[in-house]
Coordinates of C-alpha atoms and ligand atoms in Angstrom, one line a residue:
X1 CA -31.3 -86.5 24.4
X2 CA -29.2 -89.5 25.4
X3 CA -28.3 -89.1 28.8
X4 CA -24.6 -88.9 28.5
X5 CA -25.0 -85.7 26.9
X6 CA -27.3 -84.3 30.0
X7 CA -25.0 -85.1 32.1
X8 CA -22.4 -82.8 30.1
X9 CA -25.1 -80.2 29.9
X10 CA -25.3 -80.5 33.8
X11 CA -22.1 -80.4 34.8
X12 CA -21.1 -77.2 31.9
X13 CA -24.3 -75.3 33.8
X14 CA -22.9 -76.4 37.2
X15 CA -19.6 -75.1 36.3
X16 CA -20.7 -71.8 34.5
X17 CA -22.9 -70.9 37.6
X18 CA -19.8 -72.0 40.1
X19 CA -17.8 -69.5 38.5
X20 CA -20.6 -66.6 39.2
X21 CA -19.0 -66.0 42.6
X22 CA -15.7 -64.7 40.8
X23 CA -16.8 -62.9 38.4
X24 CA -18.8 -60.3 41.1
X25 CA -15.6 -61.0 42.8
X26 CA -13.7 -59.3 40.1
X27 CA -16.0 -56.7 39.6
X28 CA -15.7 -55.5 43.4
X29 CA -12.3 -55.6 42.8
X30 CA -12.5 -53.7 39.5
X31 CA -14.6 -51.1 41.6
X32 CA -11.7 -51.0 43.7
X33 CA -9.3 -50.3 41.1
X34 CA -11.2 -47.4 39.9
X35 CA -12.3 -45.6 43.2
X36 CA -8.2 -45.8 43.8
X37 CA -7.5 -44.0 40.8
X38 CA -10.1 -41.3 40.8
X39 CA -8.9 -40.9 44.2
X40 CA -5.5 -40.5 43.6
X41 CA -5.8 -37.6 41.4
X42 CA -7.4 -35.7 44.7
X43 CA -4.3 -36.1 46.7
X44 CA -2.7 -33.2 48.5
X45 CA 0.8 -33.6 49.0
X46 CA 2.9 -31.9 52.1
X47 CA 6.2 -31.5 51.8
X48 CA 8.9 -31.1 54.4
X49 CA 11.1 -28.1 52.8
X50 CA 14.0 -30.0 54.7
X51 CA 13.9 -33.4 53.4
X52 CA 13.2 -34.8 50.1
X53 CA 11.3 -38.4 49.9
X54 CA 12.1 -41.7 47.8
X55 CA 10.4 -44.3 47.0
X56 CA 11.4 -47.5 46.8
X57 CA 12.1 -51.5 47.7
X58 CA 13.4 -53.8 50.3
X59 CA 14.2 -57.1 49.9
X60 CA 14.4 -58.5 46.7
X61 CA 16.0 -61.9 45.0
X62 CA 17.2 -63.1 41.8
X63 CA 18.3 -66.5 40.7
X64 CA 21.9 -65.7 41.9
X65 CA 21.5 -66.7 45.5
X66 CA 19.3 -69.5 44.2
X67 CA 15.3 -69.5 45.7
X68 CA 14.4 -67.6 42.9
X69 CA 13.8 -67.5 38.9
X70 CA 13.8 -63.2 38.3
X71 CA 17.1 -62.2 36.2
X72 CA 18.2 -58.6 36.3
X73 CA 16.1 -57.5 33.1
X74 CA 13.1 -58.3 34.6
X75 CA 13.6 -56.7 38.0
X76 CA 15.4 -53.4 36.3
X77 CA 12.0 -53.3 34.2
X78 CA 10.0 -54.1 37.6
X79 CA 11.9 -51.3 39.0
X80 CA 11.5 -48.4 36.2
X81 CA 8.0 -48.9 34.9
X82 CA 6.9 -48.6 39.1
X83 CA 8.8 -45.5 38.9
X84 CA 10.9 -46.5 42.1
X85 CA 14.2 -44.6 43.1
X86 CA 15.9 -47.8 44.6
X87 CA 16.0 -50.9 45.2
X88 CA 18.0 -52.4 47.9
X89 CA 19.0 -56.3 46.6
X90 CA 19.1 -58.5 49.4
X91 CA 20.9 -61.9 47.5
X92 CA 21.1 -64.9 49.6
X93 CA 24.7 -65.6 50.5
X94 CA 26.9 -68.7 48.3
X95 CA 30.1 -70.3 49.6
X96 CA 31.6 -69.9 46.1
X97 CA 31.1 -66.1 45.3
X98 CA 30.4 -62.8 46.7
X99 CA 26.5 -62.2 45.6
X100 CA 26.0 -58.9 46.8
X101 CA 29.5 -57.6 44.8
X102 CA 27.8 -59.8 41.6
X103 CA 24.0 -58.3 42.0
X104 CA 23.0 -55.2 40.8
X105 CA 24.9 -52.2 42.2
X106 CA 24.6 -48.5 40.5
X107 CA 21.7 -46.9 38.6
X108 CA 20.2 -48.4 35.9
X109 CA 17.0 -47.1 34.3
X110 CA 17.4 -44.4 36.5
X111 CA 17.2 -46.6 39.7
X112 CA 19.7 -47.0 42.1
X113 CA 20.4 -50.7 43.4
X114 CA 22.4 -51.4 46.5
X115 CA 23.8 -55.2 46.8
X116 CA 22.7 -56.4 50.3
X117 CA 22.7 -60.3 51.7
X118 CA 19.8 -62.3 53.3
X119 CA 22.6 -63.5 56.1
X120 CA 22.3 -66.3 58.9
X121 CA 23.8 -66.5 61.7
X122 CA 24.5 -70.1 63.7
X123 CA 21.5 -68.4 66.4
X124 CA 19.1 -69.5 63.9
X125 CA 18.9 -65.7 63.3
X126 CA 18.2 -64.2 60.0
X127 CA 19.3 -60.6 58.8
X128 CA 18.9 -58.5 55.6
X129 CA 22.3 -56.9 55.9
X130 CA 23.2 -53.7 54.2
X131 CA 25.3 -53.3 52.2
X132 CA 26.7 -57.0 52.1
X133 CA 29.9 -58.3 52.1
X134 CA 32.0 -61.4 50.8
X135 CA 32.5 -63.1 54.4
X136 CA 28.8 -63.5 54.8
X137 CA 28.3 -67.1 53.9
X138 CA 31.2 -67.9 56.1
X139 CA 30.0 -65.8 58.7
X140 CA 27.0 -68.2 59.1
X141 CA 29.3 -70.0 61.8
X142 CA 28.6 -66.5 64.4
X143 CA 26.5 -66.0 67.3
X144 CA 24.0 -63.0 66.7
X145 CA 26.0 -60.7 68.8
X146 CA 29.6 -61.4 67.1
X147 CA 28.1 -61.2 63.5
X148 CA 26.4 -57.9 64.9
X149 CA 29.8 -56.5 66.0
X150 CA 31.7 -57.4 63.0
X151 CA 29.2 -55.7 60.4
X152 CA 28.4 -52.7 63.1
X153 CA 32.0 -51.7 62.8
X154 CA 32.0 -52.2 59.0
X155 CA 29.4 -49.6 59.1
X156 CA 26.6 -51.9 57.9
X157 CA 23.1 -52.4 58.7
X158 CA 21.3 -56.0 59.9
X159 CA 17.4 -55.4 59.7
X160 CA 15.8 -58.4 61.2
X161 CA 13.6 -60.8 58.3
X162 CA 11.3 -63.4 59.3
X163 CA 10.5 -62.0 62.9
X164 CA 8.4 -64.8 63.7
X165 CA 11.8 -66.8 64.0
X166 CA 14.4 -64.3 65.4
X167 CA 15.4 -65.7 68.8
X168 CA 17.8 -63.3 69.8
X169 CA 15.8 -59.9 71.0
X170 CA 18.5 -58.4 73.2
X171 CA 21.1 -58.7 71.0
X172 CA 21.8 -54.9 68.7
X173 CA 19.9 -55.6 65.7
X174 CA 19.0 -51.6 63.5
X175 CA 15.4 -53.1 62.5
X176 CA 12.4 -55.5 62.1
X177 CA 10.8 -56.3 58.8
X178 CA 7.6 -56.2 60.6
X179 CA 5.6 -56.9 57.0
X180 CA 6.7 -59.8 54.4
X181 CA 4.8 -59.6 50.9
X182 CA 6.6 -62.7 49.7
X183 CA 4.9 -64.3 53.0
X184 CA 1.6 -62.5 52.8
X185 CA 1.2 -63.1 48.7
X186 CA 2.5 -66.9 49.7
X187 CA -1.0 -67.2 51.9
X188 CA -2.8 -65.8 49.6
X189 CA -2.1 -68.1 47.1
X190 CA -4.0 -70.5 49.8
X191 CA -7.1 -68.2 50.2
X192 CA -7.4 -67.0 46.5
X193 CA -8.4 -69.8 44.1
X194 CA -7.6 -70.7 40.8
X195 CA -10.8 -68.9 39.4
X196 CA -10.0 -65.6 41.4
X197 CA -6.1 -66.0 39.6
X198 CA -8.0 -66.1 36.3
X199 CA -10.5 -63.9 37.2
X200 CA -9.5 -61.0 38.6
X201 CA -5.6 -61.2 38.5
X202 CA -4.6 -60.6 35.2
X203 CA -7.0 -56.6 34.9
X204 CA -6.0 -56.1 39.1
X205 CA -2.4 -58.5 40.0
X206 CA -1.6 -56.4 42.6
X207 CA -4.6 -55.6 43.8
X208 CA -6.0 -59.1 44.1
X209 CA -2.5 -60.1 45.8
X210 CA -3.7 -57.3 48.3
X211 CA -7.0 -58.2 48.8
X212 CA -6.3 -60.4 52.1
X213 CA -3.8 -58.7 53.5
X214 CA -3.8 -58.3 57.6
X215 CA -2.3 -56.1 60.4
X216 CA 0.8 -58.5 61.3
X217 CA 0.1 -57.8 65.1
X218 CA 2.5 -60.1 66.5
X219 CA 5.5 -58.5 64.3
X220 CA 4.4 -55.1 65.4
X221 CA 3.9 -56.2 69.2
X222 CA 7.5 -57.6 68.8
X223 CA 8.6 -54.6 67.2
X224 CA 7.3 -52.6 69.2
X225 CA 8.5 -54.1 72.8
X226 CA 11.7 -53.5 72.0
X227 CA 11.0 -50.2 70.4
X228 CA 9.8 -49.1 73.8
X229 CA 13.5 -49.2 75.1
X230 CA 15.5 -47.9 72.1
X231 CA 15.3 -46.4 68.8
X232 CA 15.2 -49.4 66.2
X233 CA 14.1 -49.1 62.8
X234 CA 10.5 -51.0 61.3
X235 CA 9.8 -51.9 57.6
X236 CA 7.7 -53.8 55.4
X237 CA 9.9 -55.8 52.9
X238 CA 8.6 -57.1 49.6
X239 CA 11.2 -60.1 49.6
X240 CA 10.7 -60.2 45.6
X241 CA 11.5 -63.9 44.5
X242 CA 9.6 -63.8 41.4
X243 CA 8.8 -67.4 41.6
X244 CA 5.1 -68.0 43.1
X245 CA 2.4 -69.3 40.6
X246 CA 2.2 -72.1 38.5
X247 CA 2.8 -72.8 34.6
X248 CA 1.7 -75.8 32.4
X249 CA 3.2 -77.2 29.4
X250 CA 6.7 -74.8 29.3
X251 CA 10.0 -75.4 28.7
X252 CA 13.0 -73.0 31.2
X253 CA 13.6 -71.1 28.1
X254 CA 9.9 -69.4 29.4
X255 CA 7.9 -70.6 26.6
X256 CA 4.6 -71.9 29.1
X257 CA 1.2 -72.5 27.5
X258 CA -0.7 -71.5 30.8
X259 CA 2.0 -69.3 32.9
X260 CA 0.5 -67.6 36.2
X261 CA 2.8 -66.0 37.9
X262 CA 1.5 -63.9 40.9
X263 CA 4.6 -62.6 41.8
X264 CA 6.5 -61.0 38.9
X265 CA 8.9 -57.4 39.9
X266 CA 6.5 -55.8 38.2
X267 CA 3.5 -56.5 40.2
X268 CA 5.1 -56.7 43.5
X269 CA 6.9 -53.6 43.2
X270 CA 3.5 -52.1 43.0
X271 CA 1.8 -53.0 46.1
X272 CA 4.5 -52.1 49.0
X273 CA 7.3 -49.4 49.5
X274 CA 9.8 -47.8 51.8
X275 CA 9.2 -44.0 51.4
X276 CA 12.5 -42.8 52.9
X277 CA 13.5 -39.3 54.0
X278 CA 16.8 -38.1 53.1
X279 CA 17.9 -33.7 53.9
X280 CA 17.9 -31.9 51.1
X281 CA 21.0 -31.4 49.3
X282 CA 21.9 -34.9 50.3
X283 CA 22.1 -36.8 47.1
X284 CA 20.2 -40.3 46.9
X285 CA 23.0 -43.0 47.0
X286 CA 24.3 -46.1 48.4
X287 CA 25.2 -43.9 52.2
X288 CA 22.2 -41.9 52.1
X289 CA 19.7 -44.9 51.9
X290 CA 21.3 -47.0 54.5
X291 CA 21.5 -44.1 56.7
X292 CA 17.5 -43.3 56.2
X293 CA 16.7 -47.2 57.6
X294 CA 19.4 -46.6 60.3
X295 CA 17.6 -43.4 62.0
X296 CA 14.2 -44.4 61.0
X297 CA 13.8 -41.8 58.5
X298 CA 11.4 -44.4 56.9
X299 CA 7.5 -45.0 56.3
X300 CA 5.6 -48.1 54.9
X301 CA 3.3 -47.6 52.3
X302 CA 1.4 -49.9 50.5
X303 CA 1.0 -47.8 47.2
X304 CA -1.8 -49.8 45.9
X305 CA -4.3 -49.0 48.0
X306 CA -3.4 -45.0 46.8
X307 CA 0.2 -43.0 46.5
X308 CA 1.1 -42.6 50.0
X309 CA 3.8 -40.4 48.9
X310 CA 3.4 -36.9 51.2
X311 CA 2.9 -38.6 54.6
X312 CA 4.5 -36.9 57.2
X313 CA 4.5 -37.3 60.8
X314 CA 6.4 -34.7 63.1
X315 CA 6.1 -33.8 67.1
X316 CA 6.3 -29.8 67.8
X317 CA 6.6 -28.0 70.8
X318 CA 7.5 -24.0 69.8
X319 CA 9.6 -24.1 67.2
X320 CA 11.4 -26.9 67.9
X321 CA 10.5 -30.1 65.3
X322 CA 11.0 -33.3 65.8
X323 CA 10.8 -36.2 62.8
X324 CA 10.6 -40.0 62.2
X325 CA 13.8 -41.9 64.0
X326 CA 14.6 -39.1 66.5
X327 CA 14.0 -38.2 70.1
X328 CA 12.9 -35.3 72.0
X329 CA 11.7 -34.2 75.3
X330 CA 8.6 -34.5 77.0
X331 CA 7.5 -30.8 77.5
X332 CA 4.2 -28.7 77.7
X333 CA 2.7 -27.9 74.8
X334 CA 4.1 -30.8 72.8
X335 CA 2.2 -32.0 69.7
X336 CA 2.2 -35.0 67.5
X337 CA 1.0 -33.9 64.2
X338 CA 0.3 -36.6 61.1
X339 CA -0.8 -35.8 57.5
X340 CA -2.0 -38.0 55.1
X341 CA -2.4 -37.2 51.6
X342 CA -6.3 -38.5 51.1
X343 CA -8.5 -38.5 54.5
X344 CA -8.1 -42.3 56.4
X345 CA -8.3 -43.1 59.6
X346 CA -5.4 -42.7 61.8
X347 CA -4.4 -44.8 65.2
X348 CA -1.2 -43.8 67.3
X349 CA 0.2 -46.1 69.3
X350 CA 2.1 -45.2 72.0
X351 CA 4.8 -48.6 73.1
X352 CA 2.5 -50.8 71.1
X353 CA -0.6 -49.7 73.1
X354 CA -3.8 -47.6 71.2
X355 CA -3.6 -44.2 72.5
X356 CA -5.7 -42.3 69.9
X357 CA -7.6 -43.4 66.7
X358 CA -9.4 -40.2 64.6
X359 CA -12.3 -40.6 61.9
X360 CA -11.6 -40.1 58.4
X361 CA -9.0 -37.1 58.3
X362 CA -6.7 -35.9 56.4
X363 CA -4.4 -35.2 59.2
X364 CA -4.5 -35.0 62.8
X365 CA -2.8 -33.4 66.1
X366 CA -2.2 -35.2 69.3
X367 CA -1.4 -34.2 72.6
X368 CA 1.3 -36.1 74.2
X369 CA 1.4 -36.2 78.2
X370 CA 4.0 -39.1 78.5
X371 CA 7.3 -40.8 77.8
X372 CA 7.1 -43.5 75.3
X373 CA 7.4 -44.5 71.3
X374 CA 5.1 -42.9 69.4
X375 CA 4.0 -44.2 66.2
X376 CA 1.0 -44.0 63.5
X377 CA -1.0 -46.6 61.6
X378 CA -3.1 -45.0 58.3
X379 CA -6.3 -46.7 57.8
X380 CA -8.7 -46.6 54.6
X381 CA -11.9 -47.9 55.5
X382 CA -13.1 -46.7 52.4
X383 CA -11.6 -48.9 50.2
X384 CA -13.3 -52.0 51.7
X385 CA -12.3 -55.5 51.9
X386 CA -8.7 -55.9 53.7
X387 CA -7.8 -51.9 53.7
X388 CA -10.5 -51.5 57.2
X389 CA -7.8 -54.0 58.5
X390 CA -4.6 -53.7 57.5
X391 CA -2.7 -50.5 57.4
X392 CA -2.4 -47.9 54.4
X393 CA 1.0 -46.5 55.8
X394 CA 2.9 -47.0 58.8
X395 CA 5.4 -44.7 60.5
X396 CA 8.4 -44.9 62.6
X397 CA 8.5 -43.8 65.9
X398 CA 8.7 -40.5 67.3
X399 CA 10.9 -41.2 70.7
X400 CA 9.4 -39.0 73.7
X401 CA 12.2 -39.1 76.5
Ligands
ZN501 ZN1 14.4 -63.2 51.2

């Protein structure tokens, strides 16, 4: 054999057992996929006969506020086939036009939109603002406290984004997206290599955007040190751009030869969601979302590690019953009482601090002795890989005064 072609042979067996590593890789992850879904079909669900649940998104981009590629067909679709209730659109502001008037607003596909802004303020501050307005671009020029007060007495929302930048913690912000996907799928992209993207990603997208996902303890520590003092809102956001991967040989028109795109609607709308609590008899609109992320009425659940749908997390002392987002008072005999819908392992924090952690439960009951911010952390340990590490669900807090 003429050595050129041994050195072909060589480097095609070098290559075929490089790629050995990914393939088991896949598998695990295919394991994964399955142990989710036969689990899933064993899920109890709770329900509070007071309130009725939605699921849903925050966060999300299309190409109108620039930053991103997605057009509304693809995020409507995104939105429907995840079976989501809303999404709230959070379009980055334009000098020209009013983005969050020119996004989607209404139900389409059965799912509700609500036009919010990605906002700035001249702090260096960044907000997701619902609902948005046509003074937002202009409004850049504002301190954090005079852009607070203006949208405050518009009725609107400002939920902290990128926490790891917000300067301004005493100033009246509603929440803290203590979670980004965009910025956890964006790391990924670094940890995950081409072979896992070709591997494993196009049987398990979510799932392998999911794979090394981590507890965002200095978001949560942030959160939750201003939590301690008064009642403020936390949420994961997905911050859908629809623009990480790579394609080669394509023209705009989205004709691509090689097109791996890791963070289509479709995908990402999978992996994280804002169960929200609204009363029953309330109908789900544009009020009745903004006011479930105002009063906390709000859990995270990243849905593809398992339907978190049926979480519930309530403080009882006699017949008194306390929820997500409210207060009550420190008395004997009061009880903090979480359910899950599959047994996981479940930590309650008290101000940030680790007050209780259970074994693998479906729900637990917790004696509270002192003032403080109580909230939950779901853990399943027996999915493996990231899930030991970074939360299933996360509540609001339950305000003991
Ligand atoms: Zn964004």
């Amino acid at each position: 054999m003429k050595r050129w072609k041994k050195f072909l042979l060589a480097l095609l067996a070098v290559l075929l057992i490089a790629q050995l590593p990914y393939v088991y890789r896949r598998y695990r992850v295919g394991q994964r996929a399955d142990l989710i879904q036969s689990l899933n079909a064993q899920r109890v669900v709770r329900k509070d006969p007071e309130f009725d649940e939605y699921k849903g998104i925050i966060h999300a981009h299309t190409s109108l506020g620039g930053h991103s590629t997605g057009n509304f067909d693809e995020l409507i679709e995104g939105a429907a086939s995840n079976g989501l209730d809303f999404v709230v659109m959070t379009e980055h502001t334009s000098a020209d036009y009013d983005t969050a008037a020119l996004t989607l607003n209404g139900v389409f596909k059965n799912v509700l939109f609500i036009g919010g802004n990605e906002a700035d303020t001249i702090s260096g501050d960044r907000f997701l603002m619902i609902d948005g307005g046509p003074e937002m671009f202009a409004d850049a020029k504002l301190a954090t406290p005079q852009f607070l007060e203006k949208y405050h007495a518009q009725g609107k929302i400002a939920l902290i984004t990128y926490p790891d930048r917000f300067k301004s913690w005493d100033s009246d912000f509603d929440g803290v997206e203590v979670f980004s996907l965009h910025t956890n799928a964006k790391r990924n992209t670094r940890i995950l290599t081409i072979p896992d993207m070709l591997w494993s990603f196009p049987s398990y997208p979510g799932l392998t955007v999911a794979e090394n996902f981590r507890r965002p303890d200095e978001e949560l520590a942030q959160y939750d040190a201003v939590a301690a003092k008064r009642p403020l809102t936390l949420f994961a956001g997905t911050d859908a751009h629809s623009n990480i991967g790579f394609h080669l040989l394509g023209d705009d028109a989205g004709h691509k030869f090689i097109n791996l795109k890791i963070d289509r609607y479709a995908t990402t709308f999978g992996i994280v969601r804002a169960h929200i609590l609204i009363e029953h008899g309330t109908p789900l609109n544009r009020e009745s979302v903004i006011e479930a992320f105002r009063k906390g009425r709000v859990f995270v659940g990243f849905d593809v590690a398992g339907d978190t749908s049926g979480f519930d997390l309530h403080a009882e002392a006699g017949a008194t019953k306390t929820r997500m987002g409210e207060a009550t008072e420190l008395k004997e005999g009061l009880k903090l009482r979480a359910f899950a819908p599959l047994p996981a392992r479940f930590v309650v924090y008290r101000d940030g601090t680790k007050v209780y952690e259970s074994g693998n439960q479906a729900e637990i009951e917790f004696d509270v002795k002192d003032r403080g911010a109580y909230r939950v952390e779901v853990y399943r340990d027996d999915l493996g890989s990231s899930f030991g590490i970074a939360p299933w669900i996360y509540s609001n807090p339950i305000y003991v005064r």
